[in-house]
Amino acid sequence: MRDAEQLDRDDPLAHLRARYVGSETPLVYLDGNSLGRPLRSTAERMAAFVADEWGGRLIRGWDESWMELPLVVGDEIAAACLGAAPGQTTVGDSTTVLLYKALRAACALRPDRTEVVLCRDDFPTDRYVAASVARELGLSLRWVEVDPAAGVTPKSVAAQLSGRTACVLLSHVAYRSAWLADAAAITAAAHDAGAVVLWDLSHSVGSVPLALDDWGVDLAVGCTYKYLGGGPGSPAFVYVAARHLDRVDQPVTGWMGHADPFAMGPEWTPAPGIRRMISGTPPVVGMLALRDTVATIAEVGMEAVRAKSVALTSYAVELADQLLAPLGAELASPRDPDRRGGHVTVDHPRMREVVARLWERDVIPDYRDPGGLRVGLAPLSTSFAEVGAGMRAAAEVLAHA
């Protein structure tokens, strides 16, 4: 078993951990892919906002910066994390709402087609939203069946494509197994069939390098409270490729997406560019925290973030093999780091009970049915020592479960 303290000494990103609130406590936090730790600078930013911008500028803040903030922050996310040029990303609404808007918009780009292709094992919201859109538009859902310990492949997706496919909706990293889909190849296959692609990036943004422009992605959505550190309920983002912006048609046509919001006219006229994807008043306070994490990612670069992520998950797999497998647990994530995102899942029938007991000990992993201990490893804030302590604690609890 490799020494965690030595791994931390050799880690070029180890110094970043001290920037996070709570990093000095003995709590072992292995759920950064559900809710990231806050940066200390975020507490300062939010306090200054209340005192200076909200308290000092009041309604003038809208004219001075807040109205443009969804586009500004969208471009920051795009540059640091998405591999996307400016003007294609905006922030606002929840992931569920943006997914709905983006899927309706994607299907509207192919109005003569009747099917949406998606994965049976994708996150429930994706499946539920797709079912709602299908009911509204009279579409059919065509399912890609996968091994829950793995995920979609270009071959499995291509088998479901046809001239009837309007949109392919998939998660880039599977929420349960951490399977990392080949987004470039799958996008190309969908385009060969004449379909558009909508990627859910919630479990990859800020953990896995993305190249949306180079891959030819049409639309994408993702949350910001995981690896982007936006905090509980922070708003999601949506990306629409520049080639679609002059004709993308989203269904929630609120006043903030109007070409002239304060004209208060009788009919909705879409704003030019990505602003047309905005519906209501931007969640200004909700965008504050994520800017600090996005800036930190930009500071070190996604390649360094990915290298740390691979090192952390590889160490977790190593420990799972040594400590948990002898107790009957099975790895439910890919062993190949090129096919693995930023978390690791280990299955055992008693894992729900194990996770509950670990939380009582201030060891915080996650649980996902059926029987999955999910270890979410945020590269900027998680240490190798935390991974070691958490996996040893899991083995101890499982041995007595």
Tab-separated table of C-alpha atoms in Angstrom:
chain	number	residue	atom	x	y	z
A	1	MET	CA	0.000	0.000	0.000
A	2	ARG	CA	1.472	3.338	-1.057
A	3	ASP	CA	2.075	5.949	1.622
A	4	ALA	CA	-0.582	8.695	1.523
A	5	GLU	CA	1.629	11.250	3.239
A	6	GLN	CA	4.317	10.802	0.612
A	7	LEU	CA	1.739	11.108	-2.151
A	8	ASP	CA	0.584	14.385	-0.615
A	9	ARG	CA	4.163	15.649	-0.398
A	10	ASP	CA	4.654	14.866	-4.074
A	11	ASP	CA	1.331	16.440	-5.130
A	12	PRO	CA	1.901	19.721	-7.044
A	13	LEU	CA	-1.620	20.877	-6.144
A	14	ALA	CA	-1.402	20.071	-2.424
A	15	HIS	CA	-0.926	23.727	-1.485
A	16	LEU	CA	-4.416	24.546	-2.743
A	17	ARG	CA	-6.069	22.521	-0.013
A	18	ALA	CA	-5.331	25.183	2.606
A	19	ARG	CA	-7.524	27.619	0.674
A	20	TYR	CA	-10.653	25.641	1.568
A	21	VAL	CA	-12.901	26.138	4.574
A	22	GLY	CA	-12.696	23.143	6.901
A	23	SER	CA	-9.527	21.690	5.403
A	24	GLU	CA	-7.792	21.986	8.785
A	25	THR	CA	-10.374	19.784	10.568
A	26	PRO	CA	-10.117	15.987	10.965
A	27	LEU	CA	-13.353	15.459	9.004
A	28	VAL	CA	-12.790	13.177	5.997
A	29	TYR	CA	-14.771	14.538	3.067
A	30	LEU	CA	-15.184	12.160	0.139
A	31	ASP	CA	-18.327	13.611	-1.446
A	32	GLY	CA	-16.931	16.483	-3.475
A	33	ASN	CA	-18.785	15.266	-6.557
A	34	SER	CA	-22.077	16.007	-4.781
A	35	LEU	CA	-21.185	19.267	-3.030
A	36	GLY	CA	-17.785	20.889	-3.178
A	37	ARG	CA	-16.084	22.548	-0.223
A	38	PRO	CA	-16.163	26.376	-0.206
A	39	LEU	CA	-13.033	28.440	-0.635
A	40	ARG	CA	-12.074	30.876	2.089
A	41	SER	CA	-12.031	33.627	-0.524
A	42	THR	CA	-15.698	32.893	-1.206
A	43	ALA	CA	-16.678	33.904	2.315
A	44	GLU	CA	-14.833	37.180	1.763
A	45	ARG	CA	-16.428	37.703	-1.660
A	46	MET	CA	-19.955	37.128	-0.359
A	47	ALA	CA	-19.482	39.406	2.644
A	48	ALA	CA	-18.104	42.159	0.411
A	49	PHE	CA	-21.017	41.727	-1.994
A	50	VAL	CA	-23.578	42.192	0.768
A	51	ALA	CA	-21.807	45.249	2.161
A	52	ASP	CA	-20.621	46.949	-1.019
A	53	GLU	CA	-22.641	45.888	-4.067
A	54	TRP	CA	-26.017	44.882	-2.677
A	55	GLY	CA	-25.907	47.176	0.348
A	56	GLY	CA	-23.987	50.019	-1.298
A	57	ARG	CA	-25.134	50.112	-4.882
A	58	LEU	CA	-28.629	48.603	-4.438
A	59	ILE	CA	-30.716	48.677	-7.638
A	60	ARG	CA	-27.877	50.372	-9.525
A	61	GLY	CA	-26.078	47.029	-9.439
A	62	TRP	CA	-28.223	45.745	-12.286
A	63	ASP	CA	-27.000	48.435	-14.677
A	64	GLU	CA	-23.440	48.297	-13.377
A	65	SER	CA	-22.790	44.538	-13.615
A	66	TRP	CA	-25.535	42.144	-12.561
A	67	MET	CA	-27.451	42.122	-15.844
A	68	GLU	CA	-24.405	40.837	-17.712
A	69	LEU	CA	-23.189	38.500	-14.961
A	70	PRO	CA	-24.719	35.277	-16.405
A	71	LEU	CA	-22.789	35.830	-19.632
A	72	VAL	CA	-19.591	36.911	-17.876
A	73	VAL	CA	-19.581	33.879	-15.585
A	74	GLY	CA	-20.610	31.652	-18.484
A	75	ASP	CA	-17.555	32.772	-20.432
A	76	GLU	CA	-15.349	32.189	-17.369
A	77	ILE	CA	-16.607	28.601	-17.095
A	78	ALA	CA	-16.217	28.109	-20.840
A	79	ALA	CA	-12.614	29.311	-20.874
A	80	ALA	CA	-11.457	27.438	-17.774
A	81	CYS	CA	-13.402	24.191	-18.072
A	82	LEU	CA	-15.371	23.659	-21.284
A	83	GLY	CA	-12.941	24.214	-24.115
A	84	ALA	CA	-15.392	26.698	-25.600
A	85	ALA	CA	-15.048	30.133	-27.154
A	86	PRO	CA	-16.819	33.122	-25.597
A	87	GLY	CA	-20.458	33.896	-26.283
A	88	GLN	CA	-21.797	30.334	-26.152
A	89	THR	CA	-22.397	29.756	-22.423
A	90	THR	CA	-24.675	31.346	-19.861
A	91	VAL	CA	-25.567	30.650	-16.234
A	92	GLY	CA	-29.011	30.474	-14.659
A	93	ASP	CA	-31.786	28.159	-13.466
A	94	SER	CA	-31.247	24.669	-12.060
A	95	THR	CA	-29.726	21.831	-14.046
A	96	THR	CA	-33.178	20.293	-14.441
A	97	VAL	CA	-34.699	23.465	-15.870
A	98	LEU	CA	-31.780	24.095	-18.222
A	99	LEU	CA	-31.830	20.475	-19.326
A	100	TYR	CA	-35.496	20.841	-20.219
A	101	LYS	CA	-34.894	24.071	-22.106
A	102	ALA	CA	-31.866	22.655	-23.935
A	103	LEU	CA	-33.596	19.388	-24.875
A	104	ARG	CA	-36.624	21.216	-26.246
A	105	ALA	CA	-34.290	23.503	-28.164
A	106	ALA	CA	-32.300	20.545	-29.496
A	107	CYS	CA	-35.406	18.758	-30.719
A	108	ALA	CA	-36.637	21.962	-32.362
A	109	LEU	CA	-33.474	21.941	-34.478
A	110	ARG	CA	-34.694	18.661	-36.011
A	111	PRO	CA	-38.467	19.197	-36.259
A	112	ASP	CA	-38.995	16.424	-38.789
A	113	ARG	CA	-37.550	13.717	-36.512
A	114	THR	CA	-39.354	11.701	-33.864
A	115	GLU	CA	-36.887	10.037	-31.452
A	116	VAL	CA	-34.573	10.912	-28.575
A	117	VAL	CA	-31.750	8.491	-27.788
A	118	LEU	CA	-30.660	8.256	-24.147
A	119	CYS	CA	-29.121	5.853	-21.651
A	120	ARG	CA	-31.197	3.656	-19.343
A	121	ASP	CA	-28.701	4.181	-16.501
A	122	ASP	CA	-28.300	7.957	-16.721
A	123	PHE	CA	-29.169	10.216	-13.803
A	124	PRO	CA	-32.931	10.103	-13.071
A	125	THR	CA	-33.543	13.787	-13.865
A	126	ASP	CA	-32.227	13.303	-17.396
A	127	ARG	CA	-34.589	10.410	-17.955
A	128	TYR	CA	-37.555	12.151	-16.342
A	129	VAL	CA	-37.056	15.361	-18.321
A	130	ALA	CA	-36.687	13.415	-21.553
A	131	ALA	CA	-39.946	11.601	-20.831
A	132	SER	CA	-41.705	14.933	-20.249
A	133	VAL	CA	-40.381	16.410	-23.480
A	134	ALA	CA	-41.354	13.265	-25.363
A	135	ARG	CA	-44.924	13.545	-24.050
A	136	GLU	CA	-45.136	17.220	-24.965
A	137	LEU	CA	-43.790	16.803	-28.485
A	138	GLY	CA	-45.133	13.350	-29.331
A	139	LEU	CA	-41.643	11.843	-29.523
A	140	SER	CA	-40.410	8.348	-28.712
A	141	LEU	CA	-37.519	7.483	-26.407
A	142	ARG	CA	-34.953	5.023	-27.684
A	143	TRP	CA	-32.861	3.494	-24.919
A	144	VAL	CA	-29.184	2.526	-24.841
A	145	GLU	CA	-28.825	-0.407	-22.448
A	146	VAL	CA	-25.539	-0.498	-20.521
A	147	ASP	CA	-23.665	-2.404	-17.864
A	148	PRO	CA	-24.237	-0.303	-14.688
A	149	ALA	CA	-20.562	-0.699	-13.818
A	150	ALA	CA	-19.618	0.789	-17.167
A	151	GLY	CA	-21.464	3.091	-19.578
A	152	VAL	CA	-22.232	4.107	-23.131
A	153	THR	CA	-19.844	3.479	-25.998
A	154	PRO	CA	-19.857	4.825	-29.547
A	155	LYS	CA	-20.939	1.371	-30.740
A	156	SER	CA	-23.856	1.062	-28.319
A	157	VAL	CA	-25.093	4.554	-29.191
A	158	ALA	CA	-24.681	4.043	-32.945
A	159	ALA	CA	-26.866	0.937	-32.737
A	160	GLN	CA	-29.805	3.127	-31.658
A	161	LEU	CA	-29.348	5.894	-34.228
A	162	SER	CA	-31.454	6.245	-37.327
A	163	GLY	CA	-32.989	8.814	-39.623
A	164	ARG	CA	-35.644	9.300	-36.934
A	165	THR	CA	-33.178	10.487	-34.266
A	166	ALA	CA	-33.651	14.137	-33.372
A	167	CYS	CA	-31.344	14.318	-30.359
A	168	VAL	CA	-28.914	12.183	-28.394
A	169	LEU	CA	-28.991	13.047	-24.667
A	170	LEU	CA	-26.196	11.508	-22.583
A	171	SER	CA	-24.084	12.073	-19.481
A	172	HIS	CA	-20.389	12.561	-20.163
A	173	VAL	CA	-19.501	10.866	-16.849
A	174	ALA	CA	-21.955	8.311	-15.470
A	175	TYR	CA	-23.191	9.355	-12.034
A	176	ARG	CA	-22.984	5.852	-10.593
A	177	SER	CA	-20.000	4.137	-12.189
A	178	ALA	CA	-17.937	7.207	-13.277
A	179	TRP	CA	-17.717	5.761	-16.785
A	180	LEU	CA	-16.210	8.453	-19.035
A	181	ALA	CA	-17.912	8.435	-22.408
A	182	ASP	CA	-16.017	9.097	-25.632
A	183	ALA	CA	-17.812	12.371	-26.294
A	184	ALA	CA	-15.978	13.175	-29.513
A	185	ALA	CA	-16.733	9.809	-31.151
A	186	ILE	CA	-20.348	9.692	-29.954
A	187	THR	CA	-20.976	13.248	-31.130
A	188	ALA	CA	-19.523	12.405	-34.526
A	189	ALA	CA	-21.707	9.291	-34.794
A	190	ALA	CA	-24.822	11.302	-33.961
A	191	HIS	CA	-23.927	13.918	-36.542
A	192	ASP	CA	-23.384	11.219	-39.157
A	193	ALA	CA	-26.985	10.189	-38.501
A	194	GLY	CA	-28.162	13.784	-38.849
A	195	ALA	CA	-28.968	14.221	-35.151
A	196	VAL	CA	-27.854	16.820	-32.610
A	197	VAL	CA	-26.218	15.994	-29.282
A	198	LEU	CA	-26.947	17.329	-25.789
A	199	TRP	CA	-24.365	16.397	-23.159
A	200	ASP	CA	-24.941	16.501	-19.398
A	201	LEU	CA	-21.573	17.569	-17.981
A	202	SER	CA	-22.562	17.607	-14.312
A	203	HIS	CA	-20.075	14.929	-13.245
A	204	SER	CA	-17.250	15.961	-15.549
A	205	VAL	CA	-17.019	19.770	-15.536
A	206	GLY	CA	-14.124	20.804	-13.318
A	207	SER	CA	-12.810	17.246	-13.112
A	208	VAL	CA	-12.269	16.076	-16.692
A	209	PRO	CA	-10.892	18.270	-19.509
A	210	LEU	CA	-13.572	19.156	-22.051
A	211	ALA	CA	-13.280	20.379	-25.632
A	212	LEU	CA	-16.843	21.194	-26.645
A	213	ASP	CA	-15.916	23.319	-29.644
A	214	ASP	CA	-13.371	20.835	-30.985
A	215	TRP	CA	-15.734	17.896	-30.444
A	216	GLY	CA	-18.492	19.654	-32.378
A	217	VAL	CA	-20.948	19.447	-29.469
A	218	ASP	CA	-24.305	21.087	-30.177
A	219	LEU	CA	-25.613	21.774	-26.671
A	220	ALA	CA	-24.518	20.980	-23.115
A	221	VAL	CA	-25.657	21.620	-19.571
A	222	GLY	CA	-24.037	21.111	-16.196
A	223	CYS	CA	-24.322	21.965	-12.534
A	224	THR	CA	-21.904	24.163	-10.603
A	225	TYR	CA	-22.177	22.908	-7.013
A	226	LYS	CA	-19.952	19.861	-7.467
A	227	TYR	CA	-16.422	20.387	-8.762
A	228	LEU	CA	-17.063	24.094	-9.471
A	229	GLY	CA	-17.735	24.875	-5.805
A	230	GLY	CA	-20.816	27.036	-6.312
A	231	GLY	CA	-22.501	25.896	-3.113
A	232	PRO	CA	-25.874	24.279	-2.421
A	233	GLY	CA	-28.395	25.162	-5.089
A	234	SER	CA	-25.984	27.203	-7.190
A	235	PRO	CA	-27.246	27.787	-10.733
A	236	ALA	CA	-26.396	25.578	-13.667
A	237	PHE	CA	-24.925	26.550	-17.032
A	238	VAL	CA	-25.962	25.897	-20.620
A	239	TYR	CA	-23.774	25.864	-23.732
A	240	VAL	CA	-25.114	26.291	-27.268
A	241	ALA	CA	-22.673	26.058	-30.178
A	242	ALA	CA	-22.306	29.340	-32.060
A	243	ARG	CA	-23.586	27.776	-35.272
A	244	HIS	CA	-26.995	27.239	-33.657
A	245	LEU	CA	-27.404	30.524	-31.813
A	246	ASP	CA	-29.264	32.423	-34.514
A	247	ARG	CA	-32.041	29.813	-34.661
A	248	VAL	CA	-32.112	28.017	-31.319
A	249	ASP	CA	-35.639	28.120	-29.914
A	250	GLN	CA	-36.091	27.484	-26.195
A	251	PRO	CA	-39.516	27.061	-24.577
A	252	VAL	CA	-39.328	29.217	-21.424
A	253	THR	CA	-39.422	32.652	-23.029
A	254	GLY	CA	-38.997	35.000	-20.104
A	255	TRP	CA	-38.370	38.704	-20.179
A	256	MET	CA	-34.640	38.501	-19.517
A	257	GLY	CA	-34.120	36.586	-22.753
A	258	HIS	CA	-35.882	39.293	-24.751
A	259	ALA	CA	-33.944	41.400	-27.236
A	260	ASP	CA	-35.027	44.492	-25.258
A	261	PRO	CA	-36.125	43.411	-21.771
A	262	PHE	CA	-37.254	46.854	-20.675
A	263	ALA	CA	-39.335	47.559	-23.758
A	264	MET	CA	-42.054	45.515	-22.030
A	265	GLY	CA	-43.535	44.791	-25.441
A	266	PRO	CA	-46.550	42.620	-26.223
A	267	GLU	CA	-44.572	39.812	-27.863
A	268	TRP	CA	-41.318	37.999	-27.179
A	269	THR	CA	-38.417	38.727	-29.501
A	270	PRO	CA	-35.363	36.575	-28.799
A	271	ALA	CA	-32.167	38.316	-27.791
A	272	PRO	CA	-29.206	37.754	-30.077
A	273	GLY	CA	-26.777	35.047	-29.098
A	274	ILE	CA	-26.731	32.960	-25.947
A	275	ARG	CA	-28.766	35.504	-23.970
A	276	ARG	CA	-31.925	34.067	-25.535
A	277	MET	CA	-31.445	30.985	-23.316
A	278	ILE	CA	-32.023	33.151	-20.216
A	279	SER	CA	-35.581	33.218	-18.895
A	280	GLY	CA	-36.001	35.059	-15.595
A	281	THR	CA	-34.007	37.293	-13.277
A	282	PRO	CA	-30.393	36.069	-13.016
A	283	PRO	CA	-29.430	34.419	-9.691
A	284	VAL	CA	-26.747	36.950	-8.846
A	285	VAL	CA	-25.950	35.742	-5.323
A	286	GLY	CA	-25.907	32.141	-6.541
A	287	MET	CA	-23.156	32.923	-9.056
A	288	LEU	CA	-20.714	34.455	-6.593
A	289	ALA	CA	-19.136	31.377	-5.042
A	290	LEU	CA	-18.455	29.440	-8.227
A	291	ARG	CA	-16.334	32.264	-9.628
A	292	ASP	CA	-13.616	31.579	-7.059
A	293	THR	CA	-13.332	27.883	-7.894
A	294	VAL	CA	-13.437	28.563	-11.628
A	295	ALA	CA	-10.625	31.096	-11.164
A	296	THR	CA	-8.600	28.507	-9.248
A	297	ILE	CA	-9.099	25.967	-12.032
A	298	ALA	CA	-7.996	28.579	-14.566
A	299	GLU	CA	-4.934	29.269	-12.428
A	300	VAL	CA	-3.663	25.668	-12.480
A	301	GLY	CA	-5.242	24.416	-15.724
A	302	MET	CA	-7.535	21.475	-16.369
A	303	GLU	CA	-4.683	19.169	-17.356
A	304	ALA	CA	-3.208	19.476	-13.860
A	305	VAL	CA	-6.657	19.023	-12.329
A	306	ARG	CA	-7.183	15.870	-14.362
A	307	ALA	CA	-3.762	14.475	-13.418
A	308	LYS	CA	-4.595	14.913	-9.717
A	309	SER	CA	-8.044	13.390	-10.247
A	310	VAL	CA	-6.594	10.313	-11.919
A	311	ALA	CA	-4.029	9.944	-9.132
A	312	LEU	CA	-6.717	10.189	-6.438
A	313	THR	CA	-9.117	7.733	-8.067
A	314	SER	CA	-6.294	5.307	-8.846
A	315	TYR	CA	-5.282	5.380	-5.194
A	316	ALA	CA	-8.903	4.774	-4.169
A	317	VAL	CA	-9.099	1.764	-6.512
A	318	GLU	CA	-5.840	0.422	-5.088
A	319	LEU	CA	-7.194	0.719	-1.546
A	320	ALA	CA	-10.526	-0.814	-2.521
A	321	ASP	CA	-8.694	-3.841	-3.890
A	322	GLN	CA	-6.546	-4.210	-0.776
A	323	LEU	CA	-9.042	-3.355	1.965
A	324	LEU	CA	-12.595	-3.853	0.701
A	325	ALA	CA	-12.380	-6.650	-1.862
A	326	PRO	CA	-11.336	-9.226	0.797
A	327	LEU	CA	-14.595	-8.344	2.589
A	328	GLY	CA	-16.698	-9.177	-0.460
A	329	ALA	CA	-16.908	-5.715	-2.041
A	330	GLU	CA	-16.599	-5.280	-5.808
A	331	LEU	CA	-15.314	-2.354	-7.805
A	332	ALA	CA	-18.217	-0.849	-9.805
A	333	SER	CA	-16.139	1.733	-11.704
A	334	PRO	CA	-13.765	1.338	-14.649
A	335	ARG	CA	-10.222	0.286	-13.800
A	336	ASP	CA	-8.887	2.081	-16.851
A	337	PRO	CA	-8.330	5.726	-15.800
A	338	ASP	CA	-8.898	6.833	-19.395
A	339	ARG	CA	-12.489	5.606	-19.039
A	340	ARG	CA	-12.989	6.813	-15.449
A	341	GLY	CA	-14.172	10.216	-14.257
A	342	GLY	CA	-13.573	11.755	-10.850
A	343	HIS	CA	-15.248	9.287	-8.516
A	344	VAL	CA	-15.062	5.602	-7.615
A	345	THR	CA	-17.931	3.307	-6.638
A	346	VAL	CA	-17.533	0.076	-4.673
A	347	ASP	CA	-20.519	-2.269	-4.326
A	348	HIS	CA	-21.553	-4.434	-1.395
A	349	PRO	CA	-25.061	-5.346	-0.136
A	350	ARG	CA	-24.346	-3.655	3.235
A	351	MET	CA	-23.036	-0.351	1.876
A	352	ARG	CA	-26.114	1.701	2.815
A	353	GLU	CA	-25.537	0.741	6.449
A	354	VAL	CA	-21.789	1.281	6.098
A	355	VAL	CA	-22.204	4.821	4.745
A	356	ALA	CA	-24.636	5.737	7.534
A	357	ARG	CA	-22.122	4.581	10.147
A	358	LEU	CA	-19.274	6.384	8.430
A	359	TRP	CA	-21.192	9.665	8.545
A	360	GLU	CA	-21.520	9.222	12.308
A	361	ARG	CA	-17.708	9.085	12.433
A	362	ASP	CA	-17.269	12.264	10.330
A	363	VAL	CA	-16.206	10.246	7.306
A	364	ILE	CA	-18.414	11.475	4.468
A	365	PRO	CA	-18.647	9.407	1.277
A	366	ASP	CA	-21.910	8.989	-0.665
A	367	TYR	CA	-24.292	6.109	-1.216
A	368	ARG	CA	-25.949	5.139	-4.503
A	369	ASP	CA	-28.281	2.210	-5.070
A	370	PRO	CA	-27.848	-0.629	-5.496
A	371	GLY	CA	-25.296	-1.066	-2.696
A	372	GLY	CA	-22.772	1.486	-3.885
A	373	LEU	CA	-20.231	3.320	-1.719
A	374	ARG	CA	-19.377	6.292	-3.932
A	375	VAL	CA	-16.142	8.124	-3.203
A	376	GLY	CA	-16.160	11.567	-4.815
A	377	LEU	CA	-12.698	13.099	-5.054
A	378	ALA	CA	-12.498	16.836	-5.731
A	379	PRO	CA	-8.943	17.335	-7.045
A	380	LEU	CA	-8.411	20.837	-5.648
A	381	SER	CA	-9.511	20.119	-2.087
A	382	THR	CA	-9.057	16.380	-1.451
A	383	SER	CA	-5.827	14.953	-0.059
A	384	PHE	CA	-4.451	11.452	-0.446
A	385	ALA	CA	-4.461	11.190	3.344
A	386	GLU	CA	-8.225	11.744	3.306
A	387	VAL	CA	-8.672	8.978	0.763
A	388	GLY	CA	-6.556	6.616	2.851
A	389	ALA	CA	-8.376	7.434	6.095
A	390	GLY	CA	-11.766	7.118	4.449
A	391	MET	CA	-11.113	3.775	2.803
A	392	ARG	CA	-9.600	2.336	5.988
A	393	ALA	CA	-12.646	3.494	7.944
A	394	ALA	CA	-14.954	1.932	5.342
A	395	ALA	CA	-13.116	-1.377	5.628
A	396	GLU	CA	-13.333	-1.285	9.420
A	397	VAL	CA	-17.065	-0.604	9.405
A	398	LEU	CA	-17.764	-3.166	6.670
A	399	ALA	CA	-15.840	-5.822	8.565
A	400	HIS	CA	-18.237	-5.406	11.505
A	401	ALA	CA	-21.437	-4.767	9.539
